[in-house]
Short mmCIF file of N, CA, C and O and ligand atoms in Angstrom, two decimals:
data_model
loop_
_atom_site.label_atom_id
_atom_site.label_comp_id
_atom_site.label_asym_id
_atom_site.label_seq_id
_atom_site.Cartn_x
_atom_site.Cartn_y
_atom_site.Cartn_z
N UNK A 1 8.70 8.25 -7.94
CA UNK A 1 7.71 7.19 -8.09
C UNK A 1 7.28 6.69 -6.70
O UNK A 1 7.94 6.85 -5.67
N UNK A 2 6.21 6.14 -6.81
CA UNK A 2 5.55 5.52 -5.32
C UNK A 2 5.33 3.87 -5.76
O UNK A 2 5.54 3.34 -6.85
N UNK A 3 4.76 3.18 -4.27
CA UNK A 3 4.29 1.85 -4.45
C UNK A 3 3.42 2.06 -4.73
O UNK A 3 2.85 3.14 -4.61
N UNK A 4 2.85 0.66 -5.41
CA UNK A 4 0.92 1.16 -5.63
C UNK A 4 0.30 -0.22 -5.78
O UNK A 4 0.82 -1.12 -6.44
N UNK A 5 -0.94 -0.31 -5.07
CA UNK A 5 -1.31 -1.17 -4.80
C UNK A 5 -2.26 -1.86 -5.73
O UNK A 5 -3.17 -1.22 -6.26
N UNK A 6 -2.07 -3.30 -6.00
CA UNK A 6 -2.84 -3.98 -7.34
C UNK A 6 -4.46 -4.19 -6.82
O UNK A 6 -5.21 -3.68 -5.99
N UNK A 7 -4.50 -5.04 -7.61
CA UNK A 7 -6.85 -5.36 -7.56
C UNK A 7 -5.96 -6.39 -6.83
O UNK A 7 -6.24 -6.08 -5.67
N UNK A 8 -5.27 -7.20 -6.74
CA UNK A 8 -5.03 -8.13 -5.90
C UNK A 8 -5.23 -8.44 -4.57
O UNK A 8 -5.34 -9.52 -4.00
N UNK A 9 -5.28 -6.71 -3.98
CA UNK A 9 -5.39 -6.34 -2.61
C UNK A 9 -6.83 -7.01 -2.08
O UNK A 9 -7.92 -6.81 -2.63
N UNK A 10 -6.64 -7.78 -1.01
CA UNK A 10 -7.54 -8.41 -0.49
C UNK A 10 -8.25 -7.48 0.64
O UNK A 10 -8.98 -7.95 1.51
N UNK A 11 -7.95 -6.14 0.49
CA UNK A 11 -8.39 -5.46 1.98
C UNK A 11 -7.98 -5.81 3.64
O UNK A 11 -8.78 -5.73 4.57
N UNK A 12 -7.02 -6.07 3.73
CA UNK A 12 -7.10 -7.13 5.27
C UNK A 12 -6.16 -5.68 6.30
O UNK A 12 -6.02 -5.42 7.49
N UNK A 13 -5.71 -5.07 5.04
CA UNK A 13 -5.76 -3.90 6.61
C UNK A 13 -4.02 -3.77 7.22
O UNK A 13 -3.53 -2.77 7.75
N UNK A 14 -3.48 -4.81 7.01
CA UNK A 14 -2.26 -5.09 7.31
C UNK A 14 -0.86 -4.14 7.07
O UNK A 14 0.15 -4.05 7.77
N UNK A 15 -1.23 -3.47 5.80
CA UNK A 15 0.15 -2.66 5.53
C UNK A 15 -0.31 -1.40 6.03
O UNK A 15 0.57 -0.60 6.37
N UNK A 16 -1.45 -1.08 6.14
CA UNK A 16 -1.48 0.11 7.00
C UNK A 16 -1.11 0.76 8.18
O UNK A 16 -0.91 1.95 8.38
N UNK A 17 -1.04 -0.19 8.92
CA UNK A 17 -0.40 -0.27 10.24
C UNK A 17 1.62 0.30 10.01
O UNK A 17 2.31 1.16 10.56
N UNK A 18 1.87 -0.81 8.86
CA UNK A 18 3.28 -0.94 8.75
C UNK A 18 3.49 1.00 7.88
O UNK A 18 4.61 1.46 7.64
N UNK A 19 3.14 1.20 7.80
CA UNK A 19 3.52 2.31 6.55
C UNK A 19 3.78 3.41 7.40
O UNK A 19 2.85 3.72 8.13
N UNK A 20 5.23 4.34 7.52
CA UNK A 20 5.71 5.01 8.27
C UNK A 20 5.43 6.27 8.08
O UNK A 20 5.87 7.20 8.76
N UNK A 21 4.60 6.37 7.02
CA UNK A 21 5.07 7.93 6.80
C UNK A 21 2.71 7.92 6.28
O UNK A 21 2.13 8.81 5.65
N UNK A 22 2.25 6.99 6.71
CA UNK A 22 0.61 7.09 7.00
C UNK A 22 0.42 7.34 5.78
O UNK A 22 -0.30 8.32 5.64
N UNK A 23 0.82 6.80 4.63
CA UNK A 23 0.30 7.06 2.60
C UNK A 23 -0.55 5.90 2.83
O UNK A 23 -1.34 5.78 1.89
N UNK A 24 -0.68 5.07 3.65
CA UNK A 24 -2.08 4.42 2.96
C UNK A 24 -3.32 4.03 3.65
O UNK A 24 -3.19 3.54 4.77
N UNK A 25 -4.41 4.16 3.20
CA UNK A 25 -5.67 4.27 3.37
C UNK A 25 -6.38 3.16 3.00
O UNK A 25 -5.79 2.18 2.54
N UNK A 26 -7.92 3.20 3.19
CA UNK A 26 -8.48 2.00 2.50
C UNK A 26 -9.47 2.88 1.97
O UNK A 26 -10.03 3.80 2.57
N UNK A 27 -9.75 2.24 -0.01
CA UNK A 27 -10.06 2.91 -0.88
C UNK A 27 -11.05 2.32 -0.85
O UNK A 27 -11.62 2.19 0.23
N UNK A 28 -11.67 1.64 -2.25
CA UNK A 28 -13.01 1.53 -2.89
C UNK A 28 -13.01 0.56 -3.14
O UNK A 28 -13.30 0.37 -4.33
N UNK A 29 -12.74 -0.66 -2.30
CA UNK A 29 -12.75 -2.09 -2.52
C UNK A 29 -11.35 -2.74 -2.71
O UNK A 29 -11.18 -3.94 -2.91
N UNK A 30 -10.03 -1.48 -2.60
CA UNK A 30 -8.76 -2.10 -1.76
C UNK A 30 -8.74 -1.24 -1.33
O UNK A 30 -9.62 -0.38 -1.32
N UNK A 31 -7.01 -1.24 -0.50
CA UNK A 31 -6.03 -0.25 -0.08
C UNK A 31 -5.44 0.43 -1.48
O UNK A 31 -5.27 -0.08 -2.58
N UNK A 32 -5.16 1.97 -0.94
CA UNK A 32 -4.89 2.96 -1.93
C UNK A 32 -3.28 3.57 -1.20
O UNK A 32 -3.18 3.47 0.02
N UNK A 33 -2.27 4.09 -1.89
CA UNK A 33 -1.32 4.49 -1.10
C UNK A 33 -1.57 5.84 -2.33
O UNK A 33 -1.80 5.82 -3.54
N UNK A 34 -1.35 7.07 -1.22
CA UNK A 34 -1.26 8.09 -1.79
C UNK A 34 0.39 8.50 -2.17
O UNK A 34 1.25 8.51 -1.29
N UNK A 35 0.66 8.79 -3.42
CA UNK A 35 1.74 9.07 -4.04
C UNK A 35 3.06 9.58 -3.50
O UNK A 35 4.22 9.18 -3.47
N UNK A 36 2.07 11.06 -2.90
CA UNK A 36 2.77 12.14 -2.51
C UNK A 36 3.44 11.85 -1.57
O UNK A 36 4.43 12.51 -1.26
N UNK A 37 3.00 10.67 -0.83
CA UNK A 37 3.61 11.01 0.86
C UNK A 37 4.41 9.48 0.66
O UNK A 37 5.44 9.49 1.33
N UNK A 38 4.24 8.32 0.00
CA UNK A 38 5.18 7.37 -0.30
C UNK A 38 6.37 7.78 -0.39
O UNK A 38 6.63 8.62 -1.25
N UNK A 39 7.54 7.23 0.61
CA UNK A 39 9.06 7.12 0.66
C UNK A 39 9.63 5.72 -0.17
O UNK A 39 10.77 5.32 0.06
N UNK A 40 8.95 5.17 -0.92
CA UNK A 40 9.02 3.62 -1.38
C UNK A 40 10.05 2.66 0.19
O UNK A 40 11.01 1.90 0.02
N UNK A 41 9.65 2.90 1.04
CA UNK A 41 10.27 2.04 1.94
C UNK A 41 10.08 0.45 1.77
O UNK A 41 10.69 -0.29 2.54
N UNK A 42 9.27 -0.06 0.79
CA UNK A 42 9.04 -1.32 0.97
C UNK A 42 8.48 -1.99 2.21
O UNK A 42 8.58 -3.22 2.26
N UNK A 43 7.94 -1.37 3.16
CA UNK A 43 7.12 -1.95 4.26
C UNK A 43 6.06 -2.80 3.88
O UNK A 43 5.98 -4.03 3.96
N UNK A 44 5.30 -2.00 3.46
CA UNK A 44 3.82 -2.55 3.05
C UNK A 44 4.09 -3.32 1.71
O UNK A 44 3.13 -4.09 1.67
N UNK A 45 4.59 -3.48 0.97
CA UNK A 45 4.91 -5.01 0.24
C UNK A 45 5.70 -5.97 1.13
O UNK A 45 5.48 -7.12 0.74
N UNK A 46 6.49 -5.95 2.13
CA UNK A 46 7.27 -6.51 3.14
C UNK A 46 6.03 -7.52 4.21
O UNK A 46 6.16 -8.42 5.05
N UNK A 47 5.06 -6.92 3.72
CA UNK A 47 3.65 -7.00 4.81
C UNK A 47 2.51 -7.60 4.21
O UNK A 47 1.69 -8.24 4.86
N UNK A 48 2.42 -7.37 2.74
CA UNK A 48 0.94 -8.45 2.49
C UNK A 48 1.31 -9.25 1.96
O UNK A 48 2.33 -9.59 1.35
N UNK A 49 0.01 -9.73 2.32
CA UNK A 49 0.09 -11.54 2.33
C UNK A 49 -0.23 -12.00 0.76
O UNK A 49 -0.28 -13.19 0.42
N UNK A 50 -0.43 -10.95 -0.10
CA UNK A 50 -0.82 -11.42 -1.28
C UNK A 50 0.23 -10.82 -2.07
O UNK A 50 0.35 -11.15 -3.26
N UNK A 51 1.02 -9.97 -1.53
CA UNK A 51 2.03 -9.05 -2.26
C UNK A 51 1.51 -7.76 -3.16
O UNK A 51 2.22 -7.21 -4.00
N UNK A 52 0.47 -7.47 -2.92
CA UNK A 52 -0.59 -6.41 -3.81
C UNK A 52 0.43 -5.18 -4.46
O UNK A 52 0.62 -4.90 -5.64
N UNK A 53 1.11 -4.47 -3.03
CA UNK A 53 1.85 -3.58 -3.19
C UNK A 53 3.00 -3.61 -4.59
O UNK A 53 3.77 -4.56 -4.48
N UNK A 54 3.15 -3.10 -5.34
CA UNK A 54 4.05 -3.56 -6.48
C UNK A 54 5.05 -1.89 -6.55
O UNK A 54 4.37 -0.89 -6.75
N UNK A 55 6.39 -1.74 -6.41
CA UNK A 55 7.18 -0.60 -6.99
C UNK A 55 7.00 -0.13 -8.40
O UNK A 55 7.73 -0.53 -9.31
N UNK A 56 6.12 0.65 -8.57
CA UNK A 56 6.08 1.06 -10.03
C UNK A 56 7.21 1.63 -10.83
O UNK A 56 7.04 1.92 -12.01
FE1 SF4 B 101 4.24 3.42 3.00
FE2 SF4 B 101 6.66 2.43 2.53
FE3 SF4 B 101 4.52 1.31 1.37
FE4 SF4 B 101 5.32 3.71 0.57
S1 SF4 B 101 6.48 1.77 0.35
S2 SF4 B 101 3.22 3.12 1.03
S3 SF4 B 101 6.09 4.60 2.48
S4 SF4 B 101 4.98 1.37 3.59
FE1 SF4 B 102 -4.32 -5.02 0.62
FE2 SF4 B 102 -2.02 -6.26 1.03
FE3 SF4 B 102 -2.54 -3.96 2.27
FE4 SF4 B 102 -3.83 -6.19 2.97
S1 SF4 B 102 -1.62 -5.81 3.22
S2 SF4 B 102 -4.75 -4.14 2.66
S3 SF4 B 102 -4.05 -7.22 0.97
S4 SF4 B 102 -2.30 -4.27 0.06
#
């Protein structure tokens, strides 16, 4: 399983930076984390400010 990011995501750009292994991008009006390459490290929920990121 991967993290995955809610409509909550405000776009601000922030967990991208944090994400070690580069799964996330900015999609189509949020951030998107691609599956495949997610280690569920919890960074990028560790990192927004709205908590978007959720462990599925
Ligand atoms: Fe990247 Fe870790 Fe977030 Fe997965 S849980 S998208 S590896 S920062
Ligand atoms: Fe969206 Fe949160 Fe990432 Fe900002 S840190 S782009 S609000 S998921």
């Amino acid at each position: 399983m991967a993290y995955v990011i809610s409509d909550e995501c405000i776009s601000c750009g922030a967990c991208q930076a944090e994400c070690p292994v580069d799964a996330i991008s900015e999609g189509d009006g949020k951030y998107v984390i691609d599956a495949d390459k997610c280690i569920e490290c919890g960074a990028c929920a560790g990192t927004c400010p709205v908590g978007a990121p959720k462990a599925e």
